[in-house]
Amino acid sequence: MIESRDGKLLIVPNSKFVNESITNYTHLSDSVYFEINVTVLNSSDPELVKKALQEAVIMVKDINTKPAPNIIFSNYGERGLEFRVVFRSKKIMSSSSVESKLRFAIYKKLEEYNITFATK
């Protein structure tokens, strides 16, 4: 049996473990990587976006500081400049809450720096 993040118990037949690959997000660690994607207007200053995202990460206490979260300028998209915020958290079973806190912090920081999200 495996307990999901939302508290449900999943019954997995032994044959699944023997015949298929399994992803273990916590092996050898008590935290797991998460990623949030952010797209802003093409006219945005990428360095200012990075600064805002770094400050947003600091606002969320559930995000591990070691290893340090990473802000990646991932692409020049059709909709705008694409960034990824990659971080670790020990709150594995409540990751949706951690991600939500970070999204609120990102929204606040981008608004503070007058950076606009890109929309479709």
CSV table of C-alpha atoms in Angstrom, one decimal:
chain,number,residue,atom,x,y,z
A,1,MET,CA,0.0,0.0,0.0
A,2,ILE,CA,1.1,3.5,-0.8
A,3,GLU,CA,-0.3,6.7,0.7
A,4,SER,CA,-0.8,9.5,-1.8
A,5,ARG,CA,-0.3,13.2,-1.0
A,6,ASP,CA,-4.1,13.6,-0.5
A,7,GLY,CA,-4.2,10.9,2.1
A,8,LYS,CA,-5.6,8.1,-0.1
A,9,LEU,CA,-4.2,4.6,0.3
A,10,LEU,CA,-3.4,3.0,-3.1
A,11,ILE,CA,-3.1,-0.8,-3.2
A,12,VAL,CA,-0.5,-1.8,-5.7
A,13,PRO,CA,0.0,-5.4,-6.7
A,14,ASN,CA,3.5,-6.8,-6.2
A,15,SER,CA,3.7,-7.6,-9.9
A,16,LYS,CA,3.7,-3.8,-10.6
A,17,PHE,CA,6.9,-3.4,-8.5
A,18,VAL,CA,8.6,-6.4,-10.2
A,19,ASN,CA,7.6,-5.8,-13.9
A,20,GLU,CA,7.4,-2.0,-14.1
A,21,SER,CA,9.6,1.0,-13.3
A,22,ILE,CA,8.8,3.0,-10.2
A,23,THR,CA,9.6,6.7,-9.4
A,24,ASN,CA,10.7,7.2,-5.8
A,25,TYR,CA,10.7,10.9,-5.1
A,26,THR,CA,12.2,10.6,-1.6
A,27,HIS,CA,14.9,7.9,-2.0
A,28,LEU,CA,18.1,8.9,-0.1
A,29,SER,CA,16.6,12.3,0.8
A,30,ASP,CA,14.0,13.7,3.1
A,31,SER,CA,13.0,16.3,0.5
A,32,VAL,CA,11.9,16.4,-3.1
A,33,TYR,CA,12.3,18.7,-6.1
A,34,PHE,CA,9.5,20.8,-7.4
A,35,GLU,CA,9.2,23.2,-10.3
A,36,ILE,CA,7.0,26.2,-11.0
A,37,ASN,CA,6.9,27.7,-14.5
A,38,VAL,CA,6.4,31.5,-14.9
A,39,THR,CA,6.0,33.4,-18.2
A,40,VAL,CA,6.3,37.1,-18.4
A,41,LEU,CA,6.0,39.7,-21.2
A,42,ASN,CA,8.8,39.7,-23.7
A,43,SER,CA,9.5,43.4,-22.8
A,44,SER,CA,10.4,42.4,-19.2
A,45,ASP,CA,14.0,42.7,-18.0
A,46,PRO,CA,15.2,39.1,-17.4
A,47,GLU,CA,17.5,40.1,-14.5
A,48,LEU,CA,14.7,41.9,-12.7
A,49,VAL,CA,12.4,38.9,-13.2
A,50,LYS,CA,15.2,36.7,-11.7
A,51,LYS,CA,15.5,39.0,-8.7
A,52,ALA,CA,11.8,39.0,-8.1
A,53,LEU,CA,11.6,35.2,-8.3
A,54,GLN,CA,14.5,34.8,-5.9
A,55,GLU,CA,12.9,37.2,-3.4
A,56,ALA,CA,9.6,35.2,-3.8
A,57,VAL,CA,11.4,32.0,-3.0
A,58,ILE,CA,12.8,33.5,0.2
A,59,MET,CA,9.3,34.4,1.4
A,60,VAL,CA,8.2,30.8,1.6
A,61,LYS,CA,9.7,29.1,4.7
A,62,ASP,CA,8.8,25.6,3.5
A,63,ILE,CA,11.3,25.8,0.7
A,64,ASN,CA,14.8,24.4,1.5
A,65,THR,CA,17.7,26.7,1.2
A,66,LYS,CA,20.2,23.9,0.7
A,67,PRO,CA,20.6,23.1,-2.0
A,68,ALA,CA,19.7,26.6,-3.0
A,69,PRO,CA,16.6,27.0,-5.2
A,70,ASN,CA,17.4,27.7,-8.9
A,71,ILE,CA,15.9,30.3,-11.2
A,72,ILE,CA,16.3,29.2,-14.8
A,73,PHE,CA,15.6,31.4,-17.8
A,74,SER,CA,14.3,28.5,-19.9
A,75,ASN,CA,13.1,29.9,-23.2
A,76,TYR,CA,12.0,32.8,-25.4
A,77,GLY,CA,8.5,31.7,-25.9
A,78,GLU,CA,5.8,32.9,-28.3
A,79,ARG,CA,3.9,34.2,-25.3
A,80,GLY,CA,6.9,35.7,-23.5
A,81,LEU,CA,10.0,35.0,-21.5
A,82,GLU,CA,9.8,31.6,-19.8
A,83,PHE,CA,11.3,30.9,-16.4
A,84,ARG,CA,11.4,27.9,-14.1
A,85,VAL,CA,11.7,28.0,-10.4
A,86,VAL,CA,13.2,24.7,-9.2
A,87,PHE,CA,13.3,24.1,-5.4
A,88,ARG,CA,13.3,21.4,-2.8
A,89,SER,CA,10.9,21.0,0.1
A,90,LYS,CA,10.5,18.6,3.0
A,91,LYS,CA,6.7,19.1,2.8
A,92,ILE,CA,6.3,16.2,0.4
A,93,MET,CA,2.8,15.3,1.4
A,94,SER,CA,1.6,18.9,1.3
A,95,SER,CA,3.4,20.0,-1.8
A,96,SER,CA,0.3,21.7,-3.3
A,97,SER,CA,0.3,24.0,-0.3
A,98,VAL,CA,4.0,24.9,-0.7
A,99,GLU,CA,3.5,25.5,-4.5
A,100,SER,CA,0.5,27.7,-3.8
A,101,LYS,CA,2.4,29.8,-1.2
A,102,LEU,CA,5.2,30.3,-3.8
A,103,ARG,CA,2.7,31.3,-6.5
A,104,PHE,CA,1.2,33.9,-4.2
A,105,ALA,CA,4.7,35.2,-3.4
A,106,ILE,CA,5.7,35.3,-7.1
A,107,TYR,CA,2.5,37.2,-7.9
A,108,LYS,CA,3.2,39.7,-5.1
A,109,LYS,CA,6.9,40.2,-6.2
A,110,LEU,CA,6.2,40.5,-9.9
A,111,GLU,CA,3.4,43.1,-9.1
A,112,GLU,CA,5.9,45.0,-6.8
A,113,TYR,CA,8.4,45.2,-9.7
A,114,ASN,CA,5.7,46.0,-12.3
A,115,ILE,CA,6.4,42.8,-14.2
A,116,THR,CA,3.4,41.5,-16.2
A,117,PHE,CA,2.6,37.8,-16.6
A,118,ALA,CA,2.2,36.8,-20.3
A,119,THR,CA,-1.2,35.4,-21.2
A,120,LYS,CA,-2.4,33.5,-24.2
